[in-house]
Amino acid sequence: MGSSILYIPHGGGPMPLLGDPGHSEMVEFLQRITPELGRPEAVLVISAHWEEERTTVTSGAFPTLLYDYFGFPPESYEIKYPAPGNAGLAKQIQRRLAESEIEVRLDDQRGFDHGVFVPLKIMYPAADIPCVQLSLLRSLNAVSHLQIGKALAGLKRENLLILGSGFSFHNLRQFSFSGPTHRDPANDAFQEWLIGVCTDEQLTQAEREKRLAEWQRAPSARYCHPREEHLLPLHVCAGIAGSAGTLVFDGNVVGKRSVALLWK
C-alpha cells in the first residue's frame, strides 16, 4: 500500500474541536475521508504553523502539544492528543532531504502545533498512530517547498498519510466567524485556479510546478493569501505526489470557500 497525500483546511485554532458551526462542513469532511485513506503506519504533517530557517523534523518519542492560539475557552488549552513520534521516519526524511542537498535537522524537543493535533484528533481520535511534523522554511519560497516535496517523493512507496495542513483561503480579516456567509467572487477565482492547476491531468507536472511556483500571478492570490504560509503545505504535497490530484472537498469554512485535494 502506498501513501495517501492530502492537503486540507485545518480551520481556525481549536474551533473545529469546540463544536463551532462554521467548521461543521470541514469536520464532516475529515471524518468522511478518513476511512478512504485506510490505516497508515505513520502520519507526516506539514503544518502552516511551524517555520524554521532550515527544514526541520520532529524526532521526539512523545511530543507535547503546543497550544499556539490565544483567547479561546479554557477547555481548548486542555485538549490532549498523545500520539507517539517516529524517530525512524524522521531519520528517513532527514536522509532523503540531505541526499537532495537540502539543509535539514532533527528536533527532539518540538511539540505538535494545532495544525497537527486539531485535524488528527478529528481523523484519528485514538491518537495511536505515530506522527512526525515537518517545518516550513521561513523564507516562504514556493520553489523551495516544491523541491522539499520532490526530495521526499520516495515516501510514496510507504504506507503513510502525508498531510498538508493549511487553508486554501487564509485572509483573517475576511473570515466570517459569526453571522451570514456572503458570496466572494475574488475567493472563488483563486479556488478555481487552484483546483485547475492541481487536478488537470492535461498539464505536465513541469507546467503544474511552474504555475504553483508562480502562484502570486493567480487571480486574487494576495487577497486570499496576504501571507502564504497556509498555502505552502500544498506545494510540498504536490512535489511529493508528482501528478494531478483529486478535489475531495469544496465547501465553506468560517464563511469562506476552501478546498481539499487528495493524491493516491
Coordinates of C-alpha atoms in Angstrom, one line a residue:
M1 CA 0.0 0.0 0.0
G2 CA 1.4 3.4 -1.0
S3 CA 1.0 6.7 0.7
S4 CA -2.1 9.0 0.7
I5 CA -1.2 12.6 0.2
L6 CA -3.9 15.1 1.4
Y7 CA -4.0 18.9 1.6
I8 CA -6.7 20.2 3.9
P9 CA -8.0 23.3 5.6
H10 CA -7.4 22.9 9.4
G11 CA -9.8 25.7 10.5
G12 CA -9.4 28.4 13.0
G13 CA -7.3 27.5 16.0
P14 CA -9.1 24.9 18.2
M15 CA -12.6 25.9 17.0
P16 CA -13.2 22.6 15.0
L17 CA -12.9 20.7 18.3
L18 CA -15.3 23.0 20.1
G19 CA -18.4 22.4 18.1
D20 CA -18.2 25.7 16.2
P21 CA -20.9 25.6 13.4
G22 CA -18.7 27.5 11.0
H23 CA -16.4 24.4 10.9
S24 CA -19.2 21.7 10.6
E25 CA -18.6 21.1 6.9
M26 CA -14.9 20.7 7.4
V27 CA -15.3 18.4 10.4
E28 CA -17.8 16.2 8.5
F29 CA -15.3 16.0 5.5
L30 CA -12.4 15.0 7.7
Q31 CA -14.5 12.3 9.3
R32 CA -15.8 11.1 6.0
I33 CA -12.4 10.9 4.2
T34 CA -10.5 9.1 6.9
P35 CA -11.9 5.5 6.1
E36 CA -11.0 6.0 2.5
L37 CA -7.3 6.6 3.5
G38 CA -7.0 3.3 5.3
R39 CA -4.9 3.0 8.4
P40 CA -1.4 4.4 7.8
E41 CA 1.6 3.1 9.7
A42 CA 2.6 6.8 10.4
V43 CA 1.5 10.3 9.6
L44 CA 3.7 13.1 8.3
V45 CA 2.2 16.5 8.8
I46 CA 3.4 19.7 7.1
S47 CA 1.7 22.4 9.1
A48 CA 1.3 26.1 8.3
H49 CA 2.3 26.9 11.9
W50 CA 5.9 25.9 12.0
E51 CA 8.6 27.9 10.2
E52 CA 12.4 27.4 10.5
E53 CA 15.5 28.8 8.8
R54 CA 16.2 25.3 7.5
T55 CA 14.0 22.3 7.1
T56 CA 13.3 20.7 10.5
V57 CA 11.7 17.4 11.5
T58 CA 10.3 16.4 14.9
S59 CA 12.1 13.3 16.3
G60 CA 10.9 13.1 19.9
A61 CA 9.4 9.9 21.2
F62 CA 6.3 11.6 22.7
P63 CA 5.9 15.2 21.5
T64 CA 3.9 17.5 23.7
L65 CA 1.2 19.8 22.3
L66 CA 1.7 23.5 21.6
Y67 CA -1.4 25.5 22.3
D68 CA -0.4 28.1 19.8
Y69 CA -3.6 30.1 19.8
F70 CA -4.9 32.9 22.1
G71 CA -8.2 34.0 23.6
F72 CA -10.1 30.7 23.4
P73 CA -12.1 29.0 26.2
P74 CA -10.1 27.2 29.0
E75 CA -11.0 23.8 27.7
S76 CA -9.1 24.5 24.4
Y77 CA -5.9 24.5 26.5
E78 CA -6.7 21.1 28.0
I79 CA -7.0 19.2 24.7
K80 CA -5.0 16.0 24.6
Y81 CA -3.6 14.1 21.7
P82 CA -0.8 11.8 23.0
A83 CA 0.3 10.4 19.6
P84 CA 3.8 9.0 19.7
G85 CA 6.6 10.3 17.4
N86 CA 8.5 8.1 15.0
A87 CA 12.3 8.6 15.1
G88 CA 12.8 6.1 12.3
L89 CA 10.6 8.1 9.9
A90 CA 12.2 11.3 11.0
K91 CA 15.6 10.0 10.2
Q92 CA 14.4 8.7 6.8
I93 CA 13.1 12.1 6.0
Q94 CA 16.4 13.7 7.1
R95 CA 18.3 11.3 4.9
R96 CA 16.2 11.9 1.8
L97 CA 16.4 15.7 2.1
A98 CA 20.2 15.5 2.7
E99 CA 20.6 13.4 -0.4
S100 CA 18.9 16.2 -2.3
E101 CA 21.3 18.7 -0.7
I102 CA 18.5 20.3 1.3
E103 CA 19.7 21.5 4.7
V104 CA 17.8 19.6 7.4
R105 CA 18.0 19.0 11.1
L106 CA 16.1 16.9 13.7
D107 CA 14.4 18.4 16.7
D108 CA 13.6 16.0 19.6
Q109 CA 12.1 18.8 21.7
R110 CA 9.5 20.4 19.4
G111 CA 5.8 19.6 20.2
F112 CA 2.9 19.3 17.8
D113 CA 1.1 22.6 17.0
H114 CA -2.6 22.9 16.4
G115 CA -2.2 22.4 12.6
V116 CA -1.3 18.8 13.6
F117 CA -3.4 17.9 16.6
V118 CA -6.7 19.6 15.6
P119 CA -7.2 17.7 12.3
L120 CA -5.7 14.5 13.6
K121 CA -7.9 14.4 16.7
I122 CA -10.9 14.6 14.3
M123 CA -9.5 12.0 11.9
Y124 CA -7.8 9.5 14.3
P125 CA -9.2 10.3 17.8
A126 CA -7.5 7.3 19.4
A127 CA -4.1 9.1 18.9
D128 CA -2.4 5.7 18.4
I129 CA -0.7 6.3 15.0
P130 CA 2.8 7.7 15.2
C131 CA 3.2 11.2 13.9
V132 CA 6.1 13.3 12.6
Q133 CA 5.9 17.0 11.7
L134 CA 8.0 18.8 9.0
S135 CA 8.5 22.5 9.2
L136 CA 8.1 25.1 6.5
L137 CA 11.0 27.4 5.6
R138 CA 10.9 30.9 7.0
S139 CA 11.7 32.2 3.5
L140 CA 8.3 31.1 2.4
N141 CA 9.8 30.5 -1.1
A142 CA 7.4 28.5 -3.2
V143 CA 10.1 26.8 -5.3
S144 CA 12.0 25.6 -2.2
H145 CA 8.8 23.9 -0.9
L146 CA 8.2 22.2 -4.2
Q147 CA 11.8 21.0 -4.0
I148 CA 11.4 19.7 -0.5
G149 CA 8.4 17.7 -1.7
K150 CA 10.2 16.3 -4.7
A151 CA 13.1 15.2 -2.4
L152 CA 10.5 13.2 -0.4
A153 CA 8.8 11.6 -3.4
G154 CA 10.2 8.2 -2.4
L155 CA 7.9 8.3 0.6
K156 CA 5.0 7.5 -1.7
R157 CA 6.0 3.8 -1.6
E158 CA 5.5 3.8 2.2
N159 CA 2.2 3.2 4.0
L160 CA 1.9 6.8 5.2
L161 CA -0.6 9.6 5.4
I162 CA 1.2 12.8 4.3
L163 CA -1.0 15.6 5.4
G164 CA -0.6 19.2 4.2
S165 CA -2.4 21.1 6.9
G166 CA -3.1 24.7 5.9
F167 CA -6.0 26.6 4.3
S168 CA -6.6 27.4 0.7
F169 CA -8.1 30.7 1.8
H170 CA -6.4 32.5 4.6
N171 CA -7.2 36.2 4.9
L172 CA -8.0 36.6 8.6
R173 CA -9.8 39.9 8.1
Q174 CA -12.2 38.4 5.6
F175 CA -13.3 35.3 7.6
S176 CA -16.9 35.3 9.0
F177 CA -16.6 33.9 12.4
S178 CA -20.2 34.8 13.1
G179 CA -23.1 35.8 11.0
P180 CA -24.1 35.0 7.4
T181 CA -21.8 34.0 4.6
H182 CA -21.6 36.2 1.6
R183 CA -20.5 35.3 -1.9
D184 CA -16.9 36.2 -2.6
P185 CA -16.0 36.2 -6.3
A186 CA -12.4 37.0 -5.6
N187 CA -12.0 33.9 -3.4
D188 CA -13.9 31.9 -6.0
A189 CA -11.5 32.9 -8.7
F190 CA -8.5 31.8 -6.7
Q191 CA -10.1 28.5 -5.6
E192 CA -11.0 27.7 -9.2
W193 CA -7.4 28.4 -10.3
L194 CA -6.0 26.2 -7.6
I195 CA -8.4 23.3 -8.4
G196 CA -7.5 23.6 -12.1
V197 CA -3.7 23.6 -11.5
C198 CA -3.8 20.7 -9.1
T199 CA -6.3 18.4 -10.8
D200 CA -5.9 19.0 -14.6
E201 CA -4.4 15.8 -16.0
Q202 CA -3.7 17.6 -19.3
L203 CA -1.0 19.6 -17.6
T204 CA 2.5 18.2 -17.5
Q205 CA 4.0 18.1 -14.0
A206 CA 6.6 20.6 -15.0
E207 CA 3.8 23.1 -16.0
R208 CA 1.9 22.3 -12.8
E209 CA 5.0 23.1 -10.7
K210 CA 5.7 26.3 -12.7
R211 CA 2.2 27.6 -12.0
L212 CA 2.4 26.7 -8.3
A213 CA 5.9 28.4 -8.2
E214 CA 4.3 31.5 -9.7
W215 CA 1.1 31.3 -7.6
Q216 CA 1.2 35.0 -6.9
R217 CA 0.1 35.6 -10.5
A218 CA -3.2 33.7 -9.9
P219 CA -6.4 35.7 -9.7
S220 CA -6.8 37.3 -6.3
A221 CA -3.8 35.5 -5.0
R222 CA -2.7 38.0 -2.4
Y223 CA -6.3 38.7 -1.3
C224 CA -6.6 35.0 -0.4
H225 CA -3.1 34.7 1.0
P226 CA -1.7 38.0 2.3
R227 CA 1.0 35.7 3.7
E228 CA 1.4 32.3 2.1
E229 CA 2.2 30.0 5.0
H230 CA -1.2 28.3 4.8
L231 CA -0.8 27.6 1.1
L232 CA 2.8 26.2 1.1
P233 CA 1.9 22.8 2.6
L234 CA 0.2 22.2 -0.7
H235 CA 3.4 22.8 -2.6
V236 CA 5.2 20.2 -0.5
C237 CA 2.3 17.8 -1.2
A238 CA 2.3 18.5 -4.9
G239 CA 6.1 18.0 -5.0
I240 CA 5.8 14.6 -3.3
A241 CA 2.9 13.5 -5.5
G242 CA 4.3 14.5 -8.9
S243 CA 0.9 14.1 -10.6
A244 CA -2.6 15.5 -10.8
G245 CA -4.7 15.2 -7.7
T246 CA -8.4 14.9 -7.0
L247 CA -10.7 17.5 -5.5
V248 CA -12.2 15.9 -2.4
F249 CA -13.7 18.9 -0.6
D250 CA -15.1 22.2 -1.8
G251 CA -17.0 23.8 1.0
N252 CA -17.5 26.6 3.5
V253 CA -15.1 27.0 6.4
V254 CA -15.8 30.0 8.7
G255 CA -17.6 31.8 6.0
K256 CA -15.2 31.3 3.1
R257 CA -14.8 28.7 0.3
S258 CA -12.0 26.4 0.9
V259 CA -10.8 23.2 -0.8
A260 CA -9.0 19.9 0.0
L261 CA -7.0 17.8 -2.5
L262 CA -6.0 14.2 -2.5
W263 CA -3.3 12.3 -4.3
K264 CA -3.3 8.5 -4.0

